[in-house]
Amino acid sequence: MTNLLNLLSLSNSIIRPINLRIINALSRPIIRPRFNYKIWIQNSKSYHDNEAFGYRVPTTEDTMQDYTKVELSNRIENANLLRLVTAYRTYGHKEAHLDPLGILDREKVTALDHERYGFTDPNKVYNLNGILHVNKSASTKVSKEDANIETILSHLKKVYCGKVAYEFMHIPSASERRWFYYTLESYDKTSLTIKEKRKIFELLTRSEVFDHFMSKKFPQVKRYGLEGAESMMVALEELFEVSNKAGIIEVVLCMPHRGRLNLLTDLLKFPPVRLFHKVKGNPEFPEHLPASGDVLSHLASSPILDYGATNPLSVSMLHNPSHLEAVNPVAMGKTRAKQMDLLKSEKDCKLGDRVMCIQLHGDAAFTGQGVVMESFGLSNLPHFTSGGSIHIVVNNQLGYTTPAQNARSSWYSSDIGKMINAPVIHVNGDFPEDVTRAVNVAFEYRNKFGKDVIIDLITYRRWGHNELDEPAYTQPLMYANIRSRKSVPKLYEEKLLAEDLIVTQNEMKEFRDNYFKFLEEQYKLSDNHKPEANTLKKKWSEMIMPTETVSKLDTGVSREILEKVGKISVTVSDDIIIHPRLKKFHIQSRLQRIAEGKNIDWATAEALALGSLLLEGHNVRLCGQDVGRGTFSHRHAMMVCQETERVVVPLNNLSKDQGMLEVANSNLSELAVVGFEYGMSIENPNNLNLWEAQFGDFFNGAQVIIDTYISSGEVKWLRQSGLVMLLPHGYDGAGPEHSSCRIERFLQLSNDRLDVLNDNIPINPNMHIINPTTPAQYFHALRRQLKRNFRKPLIIMTPKILLRSPAAVSNFEEMISGTTFLPVLGNDNILEKSKIEKVVFVCGKLYYDLVKERQNKKLENKVAIIRVEELCPFPRKDIEQELSNYNNVQEFIWCQEEPQNNGAFTFIEQRLNQILPNNQKIKCISRPISAAPAVGISKWHYIEHLKILDKVFNNI
């Protein structure tokens, strides 16, 4: 400002005189209104109020009151002390003793130098009121009122620069920050009880003995042991116990491969005999089951643990693929589903108070895999939150062979969590007692605020990426350090021996020997072990493992139900002001269709299917980007008041004892959201979960989930899922990325039988893939998902143009009781079928173009068009039944919109050729082979379309 005034005075001869009021205004400091984060969050999220089913947010009270006038006055008077304390709260972690190996650079943090703030008099006493919590004694949390600088610094270093360090000053909520001030600074470290220390000793020792036993018995097996990070066991045991005693009755746990076998055979009660049986090359399930199994490091267990609380703790450990972190959103979804089930039975159930998600991570994957960011993005959304996950990063300070400086751009691997303002607790894994402290703080925060929290457990990896690897190739200095170190269990044994109270040297040796003997006995039993099928229990007990897939069963409902659901699906109370266009073109139009019982369009058929399932007591969740309205503005399952933006879901007003429809408009994510929905689908077979892609090809953002869970979860782990994927598909000139949902990829992932004539091969594919052409077919397919006594993922190629096509409509007669989904739709209107010369097979909307062209050319009695509505499982018998009507066919065509190397042709060709009469072969008419699914030039698109139609009907 001074420079500006000097410039003005020097330039007076050139610049016109300036109003002094402007100069004075510029000279004054700018006072901005205080930003209220809480009000901003509330306003920005007011679009969905709590009347919408499934809209859930943590219900926490702001018990950390703001500073009193006296405290504020003292903070002003002792502003430099406040600055020093704030510096320790902000930067203390940089001087903390967190690295077990001592190889991380720990630069001196100048902000922590008390002399920079003018504290040079060691005898001067400072008022701490409203600045720092220092307990008067270990027996009370009453704060001291005054202290000299030596006492203050000692306390700050003990709290913020020890073996545990904290990052929380980035949290926008002042209340949460104040909670950390008080919780951390008023805590006096008291010694653990003898029982608690004994438990830590036993956990560490069993883990180490297990790794040594595996090394001795299976030296060539990659077991991904826990050596160097044994404190993970202590962290989880403490977390299980403290959460259970606080009221948590279910934990959903996910983790990668590192230390998985240690955890399974100890805390999670997985019998070692089962593990050894598997290691010896045997299946983990009875051999007669239709499964292929998975590797050692993907095994799972779901024990019931007793910690003396009111209710025992049920732990559900999820199977994981080798794609690191992909399991995270699956665990979040399963946790959410458990909570929603509890909400249905216990109305007083609050978000996160009974069920908790624990996610274990590796440091390299945590910072490297995009699914971590996507999953964090879901964590606080009202239709996805589960009241906070506790994340434990088992930080080995090394990826496969990649050191931290090449593995991330951030200082800590945990920094990714700051995108949601999650607090981070760093702890040195060489000090298991401090690990228990870190866990307790983490759980207290999660339980109070219902948000995610991260524990950065800094450890090391005694061996390489696996036990057969040589890490010194790439990290010679690190591993020279590691190989000269005593193990974590040995260091803790020495600590206990020095205390001379807990356990003697002989008792330690005896404990090790006894556990080794136990493992030896389990090993001897493993040759004769008979594994059981750990599947279809509890909520899934009424389901079966099918040997034959059922495609046809009565999925119709009464006309009365159709009329009731149809009317209520567009009925709202008078205080909800509906957009006038929506009222005219959606509500009135639907009411007319329902009254007439005909011309039922796709959106109405969907509402009838979902509403009828709700009336039968099933919960339904429809999730995806913009699903409430629908990408193509066709669905309107939720209606928004034009004056208040209050949201109403009419289908939740069908009856008092109905199931509930949750309309979950998701964030702009596919990978995490599809993983989340899969996780929800594997929890309860009586609920229907649907995920809709904004456009069909957007599913490929979730390809990892589709490959490793949806398509293969049942055959690997015997875990069924009834997830429905709605993929808008159809060539309408939208270009390469908005035309195809890549049918070919799903068909390639299916294990539908190739030898369709061999009736000894069961028809039991891993998923169903359909491309329905009528609303009635869509209606039946959705209802079929919950009417069978087994669950399969259902992939539906949903329409775009057909959503409003007057040709693609259905009548009530196609949906009433006694009707069903039909895998093949034939030509009932052909009078002289013996004159048919050409049969064209097709699926999807192209059917309507073919019918129109056939009519234009007057070839109804020359060309038959057969719609294959269900591609997988291949409907052999239905096709054979339809072909039996045509005895003089000269040519069989498969016609598709997609390029020949895309679409269903390569799947269909091999199967159709086996059943065509007289050894005829199917011919393909399609767009030419292409690297892109569709052209991006509208004229070319139209020319290609005309060529397809011309090729089908020429030479007749």
Short mmCIF file of N, CA and C in Angstrom, two decimals, residues 179-230:
data_model
loop_
_atom_site.label_atom_id
_atom_site.label_comp_id
_atom_site.label_asym_id
_atom_site.label_seq_id
_atom_site.Cartn_x
_atom_site.Cartn_y
_atom_site.Cartn_z
N TRP A 179 -12.06 -31.22 19.04
CA TRP A 179 -12.13 -32.56 19.64
C TRP A 179 -10.75 -33.19 19.68
N PHE A 180 -10.00 -33.06 18.60
CA PHE A 180 -8.65 -33.60 18.59
C PHE A 180 -7.77 -32.90 19.61
N TYR A 181 -7.85 -31.55 19.73
CA TYR A 181 -7.03 -30.85 20.72
C TYR A 181 -7.23 -31.48 22.09
N TYR A 182 -8.50 -31.58 22.46
CA TYR A 182 -8.80 -32.04 23.81
C TYR A 182 -8.45 -33.52 23.99
N THR A 183 -8.84 -34.36 23.03
CA THR A 183 -8.61 -35.80 23.16
C THR A 183 -7.13 -36.12 23.25
N LEU A 184 -6.32 -35.48 22.44
CA LEU A 184 -4.90 -35.80 22.41
C LEU A 184 -4.14 -35.15 23.56
N GLU A 185 -4.44 -33.90 23.84
CA GLU A 185 -3.63 -33.15 24.80
C GLU A 185 -4.01 -33.46 26.24
N SER A 186 -5.22 -33.91 26.47
CA SER A 186 -5.63 -34.22 27.84
C SER A 186 -5.38 -35.69 28.19
N TYR A 187 -4.78 -36.41 27.24
CA TYR A 187 -4.52 -37.84 27.45
C TYR A 187 -3.18 -38.02 28.14
N ASP A 188 -3.18 -38.75 29.24
CA ASP A 188 -1.93 -39.11 29.91
C ASP A 188 -1.68 -40.58 29.68
N LYS A 189 -0.57 -40.89 29.05
CA LYS A 189 -0.27 -42.28 28.71
C LYS A 189 -0.09 -43.10 29.98
N THR A 190 -0.99 -44.04 30.17
CA THR A 190 -0.89 -44.95 31.30
C THR A 190 -0.47 -46.32 30.80
N SER A 191 0.20 -47.04 31.63
CA SER A 191 0.70 -48.35 31.23
C SER A 191 -0.46 -49.32 31.02
N LEU A 192 -0.33 -50.16 30.02
CA LEU A 192 -1.34 -51.19 29.79
C LEU A 192 -1.31 -52.20 30.93
N THR A 193 -2.42 -52.90 31.11
CA THR A 193 -2.47 -53.91 32.14
C THR A 193 -1.63 -55.12 31.74
N ILE A 194 -1.34 -55.96 32.71
CA ILE A 194 -0.58 -57.18 32.42
C ILE A 194 -1.32 -58.04 31.40
N LYS A 195 -2.63 -58.12 31.53
CA LYS A 195 -3.43 -58.92 30.60
C LYS A 195 -3.33 -58.37 29.19
N GLU A 196 -3.38 -57.04 29.05
CA GLU A 196 -3.31 -56.42 27.72
C GLU A 196 -1.94 -56.64 27.09
N LYS A 197 -0.89 -56.53 27.89
CA LYS A 197 0.45 -56.75 27.36
C LYS A 197 0.65 -58.21 26.98
N ARG A 198 0.10 -59.10 27.77
CA ARG A 198 0.20 -60.52 27.46
C ARG A 198 -0.49 -60.82 26.12
N LYS A 199 -1.63 -60.18 25.91
CA LYS A 199 -2.34 -60.39 24.65
C LYS A 199 -1.50 -59.92 23.47
N ILE A 200 -0.86 -58.76 23.61
CA ILE A 200 -0.01 -58.25 22.53
C ILE A 200 1.13 -59.22 22.25
N PHE A 201 1.77 -59.70 23.31
CA PHE A 201 2.85 -60.67 23.15
C PHE A 201 2.37 -61.91 22.37
N GLU A 202 1.22 -62.42 22.73
CA GLU A 202 0.72 -63.64 22.09
C GLU A 202 0.37 -63.40 20.62
N LEU A 203 -0.23 -62.26 20.32
CA LEU A 203 -0.57 -61.94 18.93
C LEU A 203 0.68 -61.86 18.07
N LEU A 204 1.67 -61.10 18.56
CA LEU A 204 2.90 -60.95 17.79
C LEU A 204 3.62 -62.28 17.61
N THR A 205 3.65 -63.05 18.67
CA THR A 205 4.39 -64.32 18.64
C THR A 205 3.72 -65.33 17.71
N ARG A 206 2.40 -65.45 17.81
CA ARG A 206 1.71 -66.40 16.93
C ARG A 206 1.92 -66.03 15.46
N SER A 207 1.90 -64.75 15.18
CA SER A 207 2.11 -64.32 13.80
C SER A 207 3.50 -64.72 13.31
N GLU A 208 4.51 -64.50 14.13
CA GLU A 208 5.87 -64.83 13.72
C GLU A 208 6.07 -66.34 13.62
N VAL A 209 5.53 -67.08 14.57
CA VAL A 209 5.66 -68.54 14.53
C VAL A 209 4.97 -69.10 13.28
N PHE A 210 3.81 -68.55 12.96
CA PHE A 210 3.10 -69.00 11.76
C PHE A 210 3.96 -68.79 10.52
N ASP A 211 4.56 -67.61 10.39
CA ASP A 211 5.41 -67.36 9.22
C ASP A 211 6.60 -68.30 9.18
N HIS A 212 7.19 -68.56 10.34
CA HIS A 212 8.33 -69.49 10.37
C HIS A 212 7.90 -70.91 10.01
N PHE A 213 6.73 -71.31 10.47
CA PHE A 213 6.22 -72.64 10.17
C PHE A 213 5.97 -72.78 8.67
N MET A 214 5.34 -71.78 8.08
CA MET A 214 5.07 -71.81 6.64
C MET A 214 6.37 -71.85 5.84
N SER A 215 7.36 -71.12 6.31
CA SER A 215 8.65 -71.11 5.63
C SER A 215 9.32 -72.48 5.67
N LYS A 216 9.13 -73.17 6.77
CA LYS A 216 9.75 -74.48 6.93
C LYS A 216 9.02 -75.55 6.10
N LYS A 217 7.68 -75.52 6.14
CA LYS A 217 6.90 -76.56 5.48
C LYS A 217 6.69 -76.30 3.98
N PHE A 218 6.59 -75.03 3.64
CA PHE A 218 6.30 -74.69 2.24
C PHE A 218 7.27 -73.62 1.75
N PRO A 219 8.53 -73.96 1.63
CA PRO A 219 9.54 -72.94 1.29
C PRO A 219 9.37 -72.35 -0.10
N GLN A 220 8.66 -73.01 -0.99
CA GLN A 220 8.50 -72.51 -2.34
C GLN A 220 7.14 -71.84 -2.58
N VAL A 221 6.41 -71.57 -1.51
CA VAL A 221 5.09 -70.97 -1.63
C VAL A 221 5.16 -69.47 -1.34
N LYS A 222 4.53 -68.70 -2.19
CA LYS A 222 4.42 -67.26 -1.95
C LYS A 222 3.27 -67.03 -0.98
N ARG A 223 3.60 -66.73 0.24
CA ARG A 223 2.56 -66.59 1.25
C ARG A 223 2.30 -65.14 1.63
N TYR A 224 3.17 -64.22 1.22
CA TYR A 224 3.03 -62.80 1.53
C TYR A 224 2.88 -62.59 3.04
N GLY A 225 3.88 -63.05 3.76
CA GLY A 225 3.82 -63.03 5.22
C GLY A 225 3.84 -61.64 5.82
N LEU A 226 3.67 -61.61 7.13
CA LEU A 226 3.51 -60.35 7.86
C LEU A 226 4.79 -59.91 8.57
N GLU A 227 5.87 -60.61 8.38
CA GLU A 227 7.09 -60.31 9.13
C GLU A 227 7.55 -58.87 8.88
N GLY A 228 7.70 -58.14 9.97
CA GLY A 228 8.03 -56.72 9.91
C GLY A 228 6.82 -55.84 10.17
N ALA A 229 5.64 -56.42 10.00
CA ALA A 229 4.40 -55.65 10.19
C ALA A 229 3.44 -56.37 11.11
N GLU A 230 3.99 -57.15 12.06
CA GLU A 230 3.13 -57.93 12.96
C GLU A 230 2.19 -57.08 13.78
#
